[in-house]
Coordinates of C-alpha atoms and ligand atoms in Angstrom, one line a residue:
M89 CA 39.8 57.8 -10.1
N90 CA 39.3 61.4 -9.3
S91 CA 37.0 62.6 -6.7
W92 CA 35.6 66.1 -6.3
I93 CA 34.3 65.1 -2.9
R94 CA 37.9 64.6 -1.9
L95 CA 38.6 68.3 -2.7
T96 CA 36.0 69.5 -0.2
T97 CA 38.0 67.9 2.6
S98 CA 40.7 70.4 2.0
S99 CA 41.0 74.0 2.7
L100 CA 40.5 74.8 -0.9
S101 CA 37.3 73.4 -2.2
Y102 CA 35.9 73.5 -5.7
P103 CA 32.2 73.7 -6.5
R104 CA 30.7 70.3 -7.1
H105 CA 30.1 71.1 -10.7
R106 CA 29.9 68.2 -13.2
P107 CA 32.4 68.7 -15.9
L108 CA 31.9 67.7 -19.4
F109 CA 35.4 66.3 -19.6
Y110 CA 34.2 63.4 -17.3
F111 CA 32.3 62.3 -20.3
L112 CA 35.3 62.8 -22.6
G113 CA 37.4 60.6 -20.4
L114 CA 34.7 58.0 -20.4
S115 CA 34.5 58.0 -24.1
F116 CA 38.2 57.1 -24.3
I117 CA 37.5 53.8 -22.5
L118 CA 34.3 53.3 -24.5
I119 CA 36.2 53.5 -27.8
G120 CA 38.5 50.9 -26.5
F121 CA 35.5 48.6 -26.1
Y122 CA 34.3 48.9 -29.6
H123 CA 37.3 49.4 -31.5
H124 CA 37.7 46.2 -33.3
F125 CA 41.5 46.1 -33.0
I126 CA 41.4 45.0 -29.4
A127 CA 41.0 41.3 -29.3
P128 CA 40.5 40.0 -25.8
T129 CA 43.7 38.6 -24.3
S130 CA 42.0 35.6 -22.8
V131 CA 43.8 34.0 -19.9
V132 CA 41.0 32.2 -18.1
T133 CA 37.8 30.5 -19.0
L134 CA 34.6 31.3 -17.3
D135 CA 32.7 28.2 -18.0
E136 CA 32.9 27.1 -14.5
V137 CA 31.5 30.3 -13.0
F138 CA 29.0 31.5 -15.6
D139 CA 26.3 29.4 -17.2
T140 CA 26.9 30.4 -20.7
A141 CA 29.3 32.6 -22.6
A142 CA 27.6 35.5 -24.3
P143 CA 27.6 35.1 -28.1
Q144 CA 30.2 37.1 -30.0
L145 CA 28.5 39.7 -32.2
P146 CA 29.7 40.1 -35.7
D147 CA 32.6 42.6 -36.2
K148 CA 30.3 44.8 -38.3
V149 CA 28.1 45.5 -35.2
W150 CA 31.1 46.5 -33.2
D151 CA 32.4 48.7 -36.0
E152 CA 29.1 50.6 -36.0
R153 CA 29.2 50.9 -32.3
A154 CA 32.7 52.3 -32.5
A155 CA 31.4 54.9 -34.9
Q156 CA 28.7 55.9 -32.5
V157 CA 31.1 56.4 -29.7
R158 CA 33.3 58.5 -31.9
K159 CA 30.2 60.6 -32.8
A160 CA 29.4 61.0 -29.2
F161 CA 32.9 62.2 -28.5
E162 CA 32.8 64.6 -31.4
H163 CA 29.4 65.9 -30.2
A164 CA 30.8 66.7 -26.8
Y165 CA 34.1 68.0 -27.9
H166 CA 32.7 70.2 -30.6
G167 CA 30.3 71.7 -28.1
Y168 CA 33.4 72.5 -25.9
E169 CA 35.3 73.9 -28.9
R170 CA 32.4 76.1 -30.0
Y171 CA 31.3 77.5 -26.6
A172 CA 34.2 77.2 -24.2
M173 CA 37.7 76.6 -25.7
P174 CA 40.3 77.5 -24.5
H175 CA 38.6 77.7 -21.1
D176 CA 38.6 74.7 -18.8
E177 CA 35.1 73.5 -19.4
L178 CA 31.7 73.8 -21.0
K179 CA 28.6 74.0 -18.8
P180 CA 26.5 71.7 -21.0
L181 CA 23.1 73.1 -20.1
L182 CA 24.0 76.8 -20.4
D183 CA 26.5 76.6 -23.3
R184 CA 28.9 78.7 -21.3
P185 CA 32.5 78.4 -20.4
I186 CA 33.8 78.0 -16.9
D187 CA 37.3 78.1 -15.5
N188 CA 37.4 76.2 -12.2
F189 CA 40.4 74.1 -13.0
N190 CA 43.4 76.4 -13.1
G191 CA 42.1 77.9 -16.4
W192 CA 44.6 76.1 -18.7
G193 CA 42.1 74.3 -20.8
V194 CA 41.7 71.1 -18.9
T195 CA 39.1 69.6 -21.3
L196 CA 41.4 69.9 -24.3
V197 CA 44.5 68.6 -22.5
D198 CA 42.4 65.7 -21.0
S199 CA 41.2 64.8 -24.5
L200 CA 44.4 64.9 -26.5
D201 CA 45.1 61.1 -26.3
T202 CA 41.5 60.3 -27.2
M203 CA 41.7 62.5 -30.3
L204 CA 44.9 60.7 -31.3
L205 CA 43.4 57.3 -30.8
M206 CA 40.3 58.3 -32.8
G207 CA 42.3 59.9 -35.6
L208 CA 40.7 63.3 -35.0
N209 CA 43.7 65.2 -36.5
D210 CA 42.0 68.6 -37.0
E211 CA 40.8 68.7 -33.4
F212 CA 44.2 67.6 -32.2
T213 CA 46.0 70.3 -34.2
R214 CA 43.6 73.0 -32.8
A215 CA 44.2 71.8 -29.3
L216 CA 47.9 71.6 -29.7
A217 CA 48.0 75.3 -30.7
V218 CA 46.5 76.1 -27.3
V219 CA 48.9 73.7 -25.5
E220 CA 51.9 75.4 -27.2
K221 CA 50.9 78.7 -25.8
A222 CA 49.9 77.6 -22.3
D223 CA 52.0 79.4 -19.6
F224 CA 50.6 77.5 -16.6
A225 CA 50.3 80.8 -14.8
L226 CA 48.0 81.6 -11.9
P227 CA 47.0 84.8 -10.2
K228 CA 48.9 85.2 -6.9
N229 CA 45.9 84.3 -4.7
Q230 CA 45.0 81.1 -6.7
F231 CA 46.4 77.6 -6.1
A232 CA 46.5 74.6 -8.4
P233 CA 45.3 71.5 -6.6
F234 CA 48.3 69.2 -7.1
F235 CA 46.6 65.8 -7.4
E236 CA 44.0 66.8 -10.0
T237 CA 46.6 68.8 -11.9
V238 CA 48.9 65.8 -12.1
I239 CA 46.4 63.2 -13.1
R240 CA 44.7 65.4 -15.7
Y241 CA 47.1 67.9 -17.1
L242 CA 50.4 66.0 -16.6
G243 CA 48.9 62.7 -17.4
G244 CA 47.1 64.1 -20.4
L245 CA 50.2 65.7 -21.8
L246 CA 52.4 62.7 -21.2
S247 CA 50.0 60.2 -22.7
A248 CA 49.5 62.4 -25.8
Y249 CA 53.3 62.6 -26.1
A250 CA 53.7 58.8 -25.8
L251 CA 51.0 58.3 -28.5
S252 CA 52.4 61.0 -30.9
N253 CA 56.1 61.5 -30.2
N254 CA 55.4 65.2 -30.4
T255 CA 58.1 66.8 -28.3
V256 CA 56.1 70.0 -27.6
L257 CA 53.9 67.9 -25.4
L258 CA 56.8 66.5 -23.4
Q259 CA 58.3 69.9 -23.1
R260 CA 55.1 71.3 -21.7
A261 CA 54.8 68.4 -19.3
D262 CA 58.3 69.1 -18.0
D263 CA 57.6 72.9 -17.8
L264 CA 54.5 72.1 -15.7
A265 CA 56.3 69.7 -13.4
V266 CA 59.0 72.3 -12.8
K267 CA 56.4 75.0 -11.9
L268 CA 54.7 72.6 -9.5
D269 CA 57.9 71.5 -7.9
T270 CA 57.8 73.6 -4.6
V271 CA 54.7 71.5 -3.7
F272 CA 57.2 68.9 -2.4
N273 CA 58.9 71.3 0.0
T274 CA 57.9 69.3 3.1
T275 CA 60.2 67.4 5.5
S276 CA 58.8 64.1 4.3
G277 CA 58.7 64.8 0.5
F278 CA 54.9 64.2 0.5
P279 CA 53.3 67.0 -1.5
F280 CA 51.1 69.8 -0.2
F281 CA 47.5 70.0 -1.3
A282 CA 48.1 72.9 -3.7
V283 CA 50.7 75.2 -5.1
N284 CA 50.9 78.5 -6.9
T285 CA 52.8 77.9 -10.1
V286 CA 54.2 81.5 -10.2
T287 CA 55.1 82.3 -6.6
G288 CA 55.8 78.7 -5.6
F289 CA 53.8 79.2 -2.4
T290 CA 52.0 76.2 -1.1
R291 CA 48.7 75.6 0.6
G292 CA 47.1 72.7 2.5
P293 CA 46.7 71.1 5.9
Q294 CA 49.4 69.1 7.7
L295 CA 47.2 66.0 7.5
G296 CA 47.1 65.0 3.8
I297 CA 44.8 62.6 2.0
L298 CA 46.2 59.3 0.7
A299 CA 45.0 59.6 -2.9
E300 CA 46.3 63.2 -3.1
I301 CA 49.8 62.4 -1.8
A302 CA 50.3 59.1 -3.5
S303 CA 48.9 59.3 -7.0
L304 CA 51.8 60.9 -8.9
Q305 CA 54.2 57.9 -9.2
M306 CA 53.3 56.9 -12.7
E307 CA 53.3 60.4 -14.1
Y308 CA 56.5 61.4 -12.4
T309 CA 58.5 58.3 -13.2
Y310 CA 57.4 58.3 -16.9
L311 CA 58.2 62.0 -17.1
A312 CA 61.7 61.2 -15.7
K313 CA 62.2 58.4 -18.2
A314 CA 61.0 60.4 -21.2
T315 CA 63.0 63.6 -20.3
G316 CA 66.0 61.9 -18.8
K317 CA 65.6 64.2 -15.8
I318 CA 65.9 61.6 -13.0
Q319 CA 65.0 64.1 -10.3
H320 CA 61.3 63.8 -11.2
A321 CA 61.5 60.1 -10.4
R322 CA 63.1 60.9 -7.1
R323 CA 60.0 62.8 -6.1
A324 CA 58.0 59.6 -6.7
G325 CA 60.6 57.3 -5.2
K326 CA 60.6 59.2 -1.9
I327 CA 56.9 58.7 -1.5
I328 CA 57.0 55.1 -2.5
K329 CA 59.7 54.5 0.0
A330 CA 57.9 56.2 2.8
L331 CA 54.7 54.3 2.1
S332 CA 56.6 51.0 2.1
K333 CA 58.3 51.8 5.4
A334 CA 55.2 53.1 7.2
N335 CA 54.1 51.3 10.4
L336 CA 50.6 49.9 9.5
D337 CA 50.1 47.6 12.4
M338 CA 47.0 49.5 13.5
T339 CA 45.3 49.0 10.1
G340 CA 46.5 45.5 9.4
G341 CA 48.8 46.4 6.5
M342 CA 46.2 48.6 4.7
F343 CA 47.0 52.3 4.1
P344 CA 44.6 54.6 6.0
V345 CA 43.2 57.7 4.4
R346 CA 45.0 60.3 6.4
W347 CA 48.7 60.9 6.6
N348 CA 50.9 63.5 8.3
I349 CA 52.8 65.2 5.5
S350 CA 55.5 66.5 7.9
S351 CA 56.4 63.1 9.3
S352 CA 55.1 60.8 6.5
E353 CA 53.3 58.8 9.1
P354 CA 49.8 57.3 8.8
Y355 CA 47.2 59.0 11.0
G356 CA 44.1 57.3 12.4
S357 CA 42.4 54.2 11.1
H358 CA 39.8 55.5 8.6
M359 CA 40.1 53.2 5.5
S360 CA 38.6 53.6 2.1
V361 CA 38.8 51.9 -1.3
G362 CA 36.8 54.8 -2.8
A363 CA 36.9 58.5 -2.2
Q364 CA 40.2 59.8 -0.8
A365 CA 42.1 56.6 -1.4
D366 CA 41.2 54.9 -4.7
S367 CA 44.0 55.9 -7.0
A368 CA 46.7 55.3 -4.4
H369 CA 45.8 51.6 -4.2
E370 CA 45.4 51.5 -8.0
Y371 CA 48.9 52.9 -8.6
L372 CA 50.6 50.2 -6.5
L373 CA 50.0 47.6 -9.3
K374 CA 50.2 50.0 -12.2
Q375 CA 53.5 51.5 -11.1
Y376 CA 54.9 48.0 -11.0
L377 CA 53.7 47.3 -14.5
L378 CA 54.8 50.7 -15.8
S379 CA 58.3 50.2 -14.6
G380 CA 58.7 47.0 -16.8
R381 CA 58.0 45.0 -13.6
T382 CA 61.0 46.1 -11.8
D383 CA 59.5 48.2 -9.0
K384 CA 58.9 45.2 -6.6
V385 CA 58.3 47.5 -3.6
N386 CA 55.0 48.6 -5.2
L387 CA 54.0 45.0 -6.1
E388 CA 54.5 43.9 -2.5
M389 CA 52.3 46.8 -1.3
Y390 CA 49.7 45.8 -3.8
L391 CA 49.7 42.2 -2.6
R392 CA 49.4 43.2 1.0
T393 CA 46.7 45.8 0.3
T394 CA 44.6 43.4 -1.8
T395 CA 44.8 40.7 1.0
Y396 CA 43.4 43.2 3.4
I397 CA 40.6 44.4 1.0
I398 CA 39.6 40.8 0.1
T399 CA 39.5 39.6 3.7
Q400 CA 38.3 42.6 5.6
L401 CA 36.5 45.0 3.3
M402 CA 34.5 42.8 0.9
F403 CA 31.1 41.6 2.0
I404 CA 28.2 39.6 0.5
S405 CA 24.6 40.5 0.8
P406 CA 22.1 38.0 2.2
N407 CA 19.5 37.5 -0.6
R408 CA 20.9 38.4 -3.9
H409 CA 24.4 37.5 -2.9
L410 CA 25.9 40.7 -4.2
V411 CA 29.6 41.1 -3.4
Y412 CA 30.7 44.7 -2.6
V413 CA 33.6 46.6 -1.1
T414 CA 33.3 49.1 1.6
G415 CA 35.4 51.4 3.9
R416 CA 36.0 51.3 7.6
D417 CA 35.3 54.3 9.8
D418 CA 37.9 55.8 12.1
S419 CA 37.9 54.5 15.6
K420 CA 39.4 55.6 18.8
S421 CA 40.1 52.1 20.1
G422 CA 43.3 51.8 18.2
K423 CA 41.7 49.3 15.9
P424 CA 39.9 49.7 12.6
G425 CA 36.3 50.8 13.0
L426 CA 33.1 49.4 11.7
P427 CA 32.6 48.9 8.0
S428 CA 30.5 51.7 6.5
Q429 CA 28.5 49.2 4.2
V430 CA 28.5 51.9 1.5
L431 CA 29.5 50.9 -2.0
E432 CA 30.8 54.0 -3.8
H433 CA 30.8 54.3 -7.6
L434 CA 34.4 55.4 -7.1
S435 CA 35.3 51.9 -5.7
C436 CA 34.1 50.3 -8.8
F437 CA 37.6 50.7 -10.3
L438 CA 38.6 47.8 -8.0
P439 CA 37.3 44.8 -10.0
G440 CA 39.2 46.1 -13.1
L441 CA 42.3 46.5 -11.1
L442 CA 42.1 42.9 -9.6
A443 CA 41.4 41.6 -13.1
L444 CA 44.5 43.4 -14.4
G445 CA 46.5 41.8 -11.6
V446 CA 45.2 38.3 -12.5
H447 CA 46.2 39.0 -16.1
T448 CA 49.7 40.3 -15.4
L449 CA 51.0 38.6 -12.2
P450 CA 52.1 35.1 -11.4
L451 CA 49.8 35.1 -8.4
D452 CA 50.2 31.4 -7.7
D453 CA 54.0 31.5 -8.2
L454 CA 55.2 34.6 -6.4
E455 CA 58.4 32.8 -5.4
S456 CA 59.4 33.1 -9.1
L457 CA 59.6 36.9 -8.4
G458 CA 61.5 36.4 -5.2
I459 CA 58.4 37.4 -3.1
D460 CA 57.6 35.6 0.1
F461 CA 53.9 36.3 0.3
A462 CA 53.5 35.4 4.0
S463 CA 56.2 37.7 5.1
L464 CA 54.4 40.7 3.6
H465 CA 51.8 40.5 6.2
S466 CA 52.3 41.6 9.8
G467 CA 50.0 42.8 12.5
R468 CA 47.1 40.8 13.8
L469 CA 44.5 41.7 11.1
S470 CA 46.9 41.2 8.4
E471 CA 47.8 37.7 9.7
D472 CA 44.1 36.9 10.1
G473 CA 43.7 37.8 6.5
L474 CA 46.5 35.6 5.4
K475 CA 45.1 32.7 7.4
A476 CA 41.6 33.2 5.8
I477 CA 42.9 32.9 2.3
S478 CA 45.3 30.1 2.8
G479 CA 44.4 27.0 0.8
Y480 CA 43.1 29.0 -2.2
S481 CA 44.8 29.7 -5.5
L482 CA 45.4 33.4 -5.2
K483 CA 44.7 33.8 -8.9
D484 CA 41.3 32.2 -8.5
L485 CA 40.5 34.3 -5.5
H486 CA 41.4 37.5 -7.1
L487 CA 39.5 36.6 -10.3
W488 CA 36.4 35.7 -8.4
A489 CA 36.6 38.8 -6.4
A490 CA 37.0 40.9 -9.6
Q491 CA 34.1 39.1 -11.3
S492 CA 31.6 39.2 -8.4
L493 CA 32.4 42.9 -7.7
A494 CA 32.1 43.9 -11.3
E495 CA 28.7 42.1 -11.4
T496 CA 27.5 44.2 -8.5
C497 CA 28.8 47.4 -10.0
W498 CA 27.0 46.5 -13.2
L499 CA 23.8 45.6 -11.3
T500 CA 23.7 49.1 -9.6
Y501 CA 23.3 50.3 -13.2
A502 CA 21.0 47.6 -14.5
D503 CA 18.6 47.9 -11.5
Q504 CA 17.8 51.6 -12.3
P505 CA 15.1 52.7 -14.8
T506 CA 17.7 55.0 -16.4
G507 CA 20.2 52.2 -16.8
L508 CA 22.8 54.4 -15.1
G509 CA 24.4 53.7 -11.7
P510 CA 24.1 55.9 -8.6
E511 CA 27.0 57.6 -6.9
E512 CA 26.6 55.6 -3.7
V513 CA 24.5 52.7 -2.4
V514 CA 24.3 51.3 1.1
F515 CA 23.9 47.7 2.0
T516 CA 22.9 46.1 5.4
S517 CA 20.2 48.2 7.1
S518 CA 17.3 47.9 9.4
W519 CA 15.0 46.4 6.8
Q520 CA 17.1 43.3 6.7
A521 CA 16.7 40.5 9.2
K522 CA 19.7 38.7 7.9
K523 CA 23.1 40.4 8.1
D524 CA 25.7 40.8 5.4
T525 CA 28.7 38.6 5.8
L526 CA 32.4 39.0 5.0
W527 CA 32.8 37.5 1.5
I528 CA 35.8 35.5 2.6
D529 CA 33.7 33.8 5.4
A530 CA 31.1 32.9 2.8
M531 CA 33.9 31.5 0.6
N532 CA 35.2 29.4 3.4
R533 CA 31.8 27.9 4.1
W534 CA 31.4 27.2 0.4
K535 CA 34.8 25.5 0.3
K536 CA 34.2 23.5 3.5
S537 CA 31.0 22.1 2.1
G538 CA 32.7 20.7 -1.0
A539 CA 32.9 23.8 -3.2
R540 CA 29.9 22.8 -5.2
G541 CA 28.4 25.2 -7.8
A542 CA 29.7 28.7 -8.4
P543 CA 31.7 30.5 -5.6
P544 CA 29.5 32.9 -3.5
G545 CA 28.7 36.1 -5.4
L546 CA 29.2 34.5 -8.8
G547 CA 26.5 32.8 -10.9
K548 CA 23.6 34.3 -12.7
K549 CA 21.8 37.4 -11.3
T550 CA 19.0 39.4 -12.7
P551 CA 18.4 43.1 -12.5
I552 CA 15.6 44.2 -10.1
L553 CA 13.6 47.2 -11.4
Y554 CA 11.3 48.9 -8.8
T555 CA 8.0 50.2 -9.7
E556 CA 7.5 53.9 -8.8
E557 CA 5.5 52.9 -5.8
E558 CA 8.2 50.6 -4.5
R559 CA 10.7 53.3 -5.1
L560 CA 8.7 55.9 -3.1
R561 CA 8.2 53.4 -0.3
G562 CA 11.9 53.4 0.1
G563 CA 14.2 50.8 1.5
G564 CA 16.2 48.3 -0.3
K565 CA 14.3 45.1 0.4
G566 CA 14.3 43.5 -3.0
R567 CA 17.7 44.6 -4.1
D568 CA 19.6 44.2 -0.8
Y569 CA 20.7 47.8 -1.0
A570 CA 19.3 51.3 -0.9
V571 CA 20.4 54.1 -3.1
K572 CA 22.2 56.6 -0.9
K573 CA 23.4 59.3 -3.4
P574 CA 21.2 59.0 -6.5
G575 CA 23.2 61.2 -8.8
Y576 CA 25.1 60.0 -11.9
L577 CA 28.2 62.0 -12.4
L578 CA 29.5 60.5 -15.7
R579 CA 32.3 58.7 -13.8
P580 CA 34.4 56.1 -15.7
E581 CA 35.2 53.5 -13.0
T582 CA 32.5 50.9 -13.8
V583 CA 33.0 51.1 -17.5
E584 CA 36.7 50.8 -17.1
S585 CA 36.3 47.7 -15.0
L586 CA 33.9 46.1 -17.5
Y587 CA 36.4 46.8 -20.2
L588 CA 39.2 45.2 -18.3
L589 CA 37.0 42.2 -17.3
W590 CA 36.3 41.7 -21.0
R591 CA 39.9 42.0 -22.0
V592 CA 41.1 39.6 -19.3
T593 CA 38.3 37.0 -19.5
G594 CA 37.2 37.2 -23.1
D595 CA 33.6 37.0 -22.0
H596 CA 31.6 39.1 -24.3
R597 CA 29.0 39.8 -21.8
W598 CA 31.1 42.5 -20.2
R599 CA 31.6 44.2 -23.5
E600 CA 27.8 44.1 -24.2
R601 CA 27.2 45.6 -20.7
G602 CA 29.6 48.5 -21.6
W603 CA 27.5 49.1 -24.6
R604 CA 24.3 49.2 -22.6
I605 CA 25.8 51.9 -20.4
F606 CA 26.8 53.9 -23.5
E607 CA 23.3 53.7 -24.8
A608 CA 21.9 54.9 -21.4
I609 CA 24.3 57.9 -21.5
E610 CA 23.1 58.8 -25.0
R611 CA 19.5 58.5 -23.9
E612 CA 19.6 60.2 -20.5
A613 CA 22.6 62.5 -20.3
K614 CA 23.0 64.0 -23.8
T615 CA 22.4 67.8 -24.1
K616 CA 22.4 70.1 -27.1
S617 CA 26.1 70.8 -26.7
G618 CA 27.4 67.9 -24.7
Y619 CA 26.6 65.5 -21.9
A620 CA 25.4 66.4 -18.4
S621 CA 25.3 64.6 -15.1
L622 CA 22.0 63.3 -13.8
R623 CA 20.5 64.5 -10.5
T624 CA 19.0 61.0 -10.0
V625 CA 19.3 57.7 -11.7
A626 CA 16.2 56.4 -10.0
I627 CA 13.5 58.3 -11.9
K628 CA 12.9 58.2 -15.6
P629 CA 12.9 60.5 -17.5
S630 CA 15.6 62.1 -15.3
Y631 CA 15.2 65.5 -17.1
Q632 CA 15.3 66.7 -19.2
D633 CA 30.8 57.9 -40.7
D634 CA 33.0 56.8 -41.2
S635 CA 34.3 53.8 -39.4
M636 CA 37.3 53.7 -37.2
P637 CA 40.8 53.5 -38.6
R638 CA 41.7 49.9 -38.5
N639 CA 45.1 49.0 -37.1
D640 CA 46.4 46.4 -34.8
D641 CA 45.9 46.9 -31.1
P642 CA 47.6 50.2 -30.4
I643 CA 47.1 49.9 -26.6
P644 CA 48.0 46.3 -25.7
L645 CA 47.6 45.7 -22.0
D646 CA 51.2 44.4 -21.6
K647 CA 52.7 47.5 -23.2
W648 CA 50.6 50.3 -21.8
V649 CA 49.3 51.2 -18.4
F650 CA 46.4 53.6 -17.8
N651 CA 46.8 56.3 -15.2
T652 CA 43.8 57.0 -13.0
E653 CA 42.2 59.3 -15.6
A654 CA 42.5 56.6 -18.3
H655 CA 45.5 58.2 -19.9
P656 CA 47.7 55.4 -21.2
L657 CA 51.4 55.6 -20.5
P658 CA 53.9 53.2 -22.1
V659 CA 55.8 50.5 -20.1
F660 CA 59.5 51.3 -19.9
E661 CA 62.6 50.0 -18.2
W662 CA 65.2 51.8 -16.3
S663 CA 68.8 51.5 -17.5
A664 CA 71.4 50.2 -15.1
E665 CA 72.7 53.8 -14.7
E666 CA 69.2 55.2 -13.9
R667 CA 68.6 52.4 -11.4
H668 CA 71.8 53.4 -9.7
E669 CA 70.7 57.0 -9.6
L670 CA 67.3 55.9 -8.2
A671 CA 68.9 53.8 -5.5
I672 CA 66.5 55.6 -3.1
Y673 CA 63.8 53.0 -3.8
F674 CA 65.2 50.1 -5.7
Ligands
NAG729 C1 57.3 57.1 -31.5 O1 58.6 56.7 -31.4 C2 58.8 55.3 -31.0 C3 60.3 55.1 -30.8 O2 61.1 55.6 -31.8 C4 58.2 54.5 -32.1 O3 58.4 53.1 -31.8 C5 56.8 54.8 -32.3 O4 56.2 54.0 -33.4 C6 56.6 56.3 -32.6 N1 55.1 56.5 -32.6 C7 54.5 57.4 -33.4 C8 53.1 57.6 -33.3 O5 55.2 58.0 -34.3
NAG730 C1 60.5 75.6 1.7 O1 60.0 75.6 3.1 C2 60.9 76.3 3.9 C3 60.4 76.0 5.4 O2 59.1 76.2 5.5 C4 60.8 77.8 3.6 O3 61.6 78.5 4.4 C5 61.3 77.9 2.1 O4 61.1 79.3 1.7 C6 60.4 77.0 1.2 N1 61.0 77.0 -0.1 C7 60.3 77.3 -1.2 C8 61.0 77.3 -2.5 O5 59.1 77.6 -1.2
NAG731 C1 52.8 65.6 12.3 O1 54.1 65.3 12.5 C2 54.9 66.4 13.1 C3 56.3 66.0 13.0 O2 56.6 64.8 13.6 C4 54.3 66.6 14.5 O3 55.0 67.7 15.1 C5 52.8 67.0 14.4 O4 52.3 67.1 15.7 C6 52.1 65.9 13.6 N1 50.7 66.4 13.4 C7 49.7 65.7 13.8 C8 48.4 66.3 13.4 O5 49.8 64.6 14.3

């Protein structure tokens, strides 16, 4: 998912302002939860890892909930229309517009697909009128941050096109991509940080950020497919090829955060699953799925990356047995550095991604795809990882990782008096006598001793609410973690993961938890004109229809893939001719 923190690492930084459209993106996923049409596509039973399955609530309840989510969207979007359209955003406490996102109306573009899904035709028509007139121009001294522009504007336009067949939207997407195109004027084909859409001048450092250089594949290949302009797919293909050929011995097969955009080589050994990296990992699997499962190069990178994450970046806490994922610092030794022990909200996309992989891939029969799993791994750390997971069903392992991580992400919400999760928590610290352990080591001990009971990290866990006194005393004793950054920024990662877990496992508990989060947002974050972020989730109070159209599953998981801003794009297949033209990466 997106990260504003990421932007501050570059020469052009944006204010850390909490945009209303974060909420609008969130509500797209929420509506998926409650919309009755989406029956879970169950592939696994959870009886062996959970005590009981949550009872299924009657459809009527979910219909009412869907109506409430729709009302929340209307509340936020009408606030934007009234006080801010066609500017980028509404400041939900001041009721004033702000343009800090190229000024092309990012809120309305980002919301087009949600309006289509919710059947908000009047709102859609009004927004379309703005889109039709958009010229995507910028003053000479202003630059569009490429990554954010792609995942929101391009992704929003393409998704709305795919859902409506309205060719104006596709035309605008193509216009925008053409205006951005000089951003690829590097020797490697990796994009610069930013570009002026009028002059074509580019800005940005030579060392690029993984998420920013490698989160355009889905948008650019679907754009190529829909327009027939194969050159857009070549932009993506060049990056995919460079990533797949990169020498990753130093990081054990994992992509580091920094890359030299002149040489397309990795730089340093700082690794992250959250800020600065998240969507690049996410797109490996999603690009494979979007391409009608033809883009095997991306699938292989996904398998290698997840082996590294599962064996080197996932830990389990000593008392509550919370499984979490963390990054590794840069190190001068030529080897990956120490784990940061920070779990970022941004990293909470991972359980959903792993669940999606479990649902869509023959993880225990990769030979059927012509993939030799062992040969994907090279370099010592990578081979260590491979050894650590041998003897498991890969499918079980990925599912357990997904479930236990999602549980932790959920508990960081449920532990707070506001019911909303903080931006960052930190595990292992001086208050703990016992150290956190690599999850895979705990797994191997569990297996060695007969694999009795639930695997480490699974099984029943209860939220721990601190009293105000305990909170002020600080530390993280009872919970195994301390809150590092207490803000709640209306981010969608956790909700999206709960959604995917529910779809994949059919366990209604995940769905119910998504509802609890929605209720907390309504209670804590709602303002007169929209929804605002919270400065802290740890203190309470923080501060201050009509039912849905009923049709059959319009966004089935095997036909649509969500980009990193939750814009669904339809799965497609290249023709033989297109494949030939794209020889660069097939
Ligand atoms: C868009 O066009 C496709 C292909 O012709 C069709 O399958 C789909 O139903 C159309 N969608 C809408 C919303 O009209
Ligand atoms: C591309 O980069 C080259 C070398 O830096 C420069 O000379 C050229 O003007 C650039 N082209 C565009 C279209 O910006
Ligand atoms: C990036 O790569 C270029 C071309 O190989 C090289 O000249 C430059 O020194 C590299 N930059 C860094 C920061 O390593």
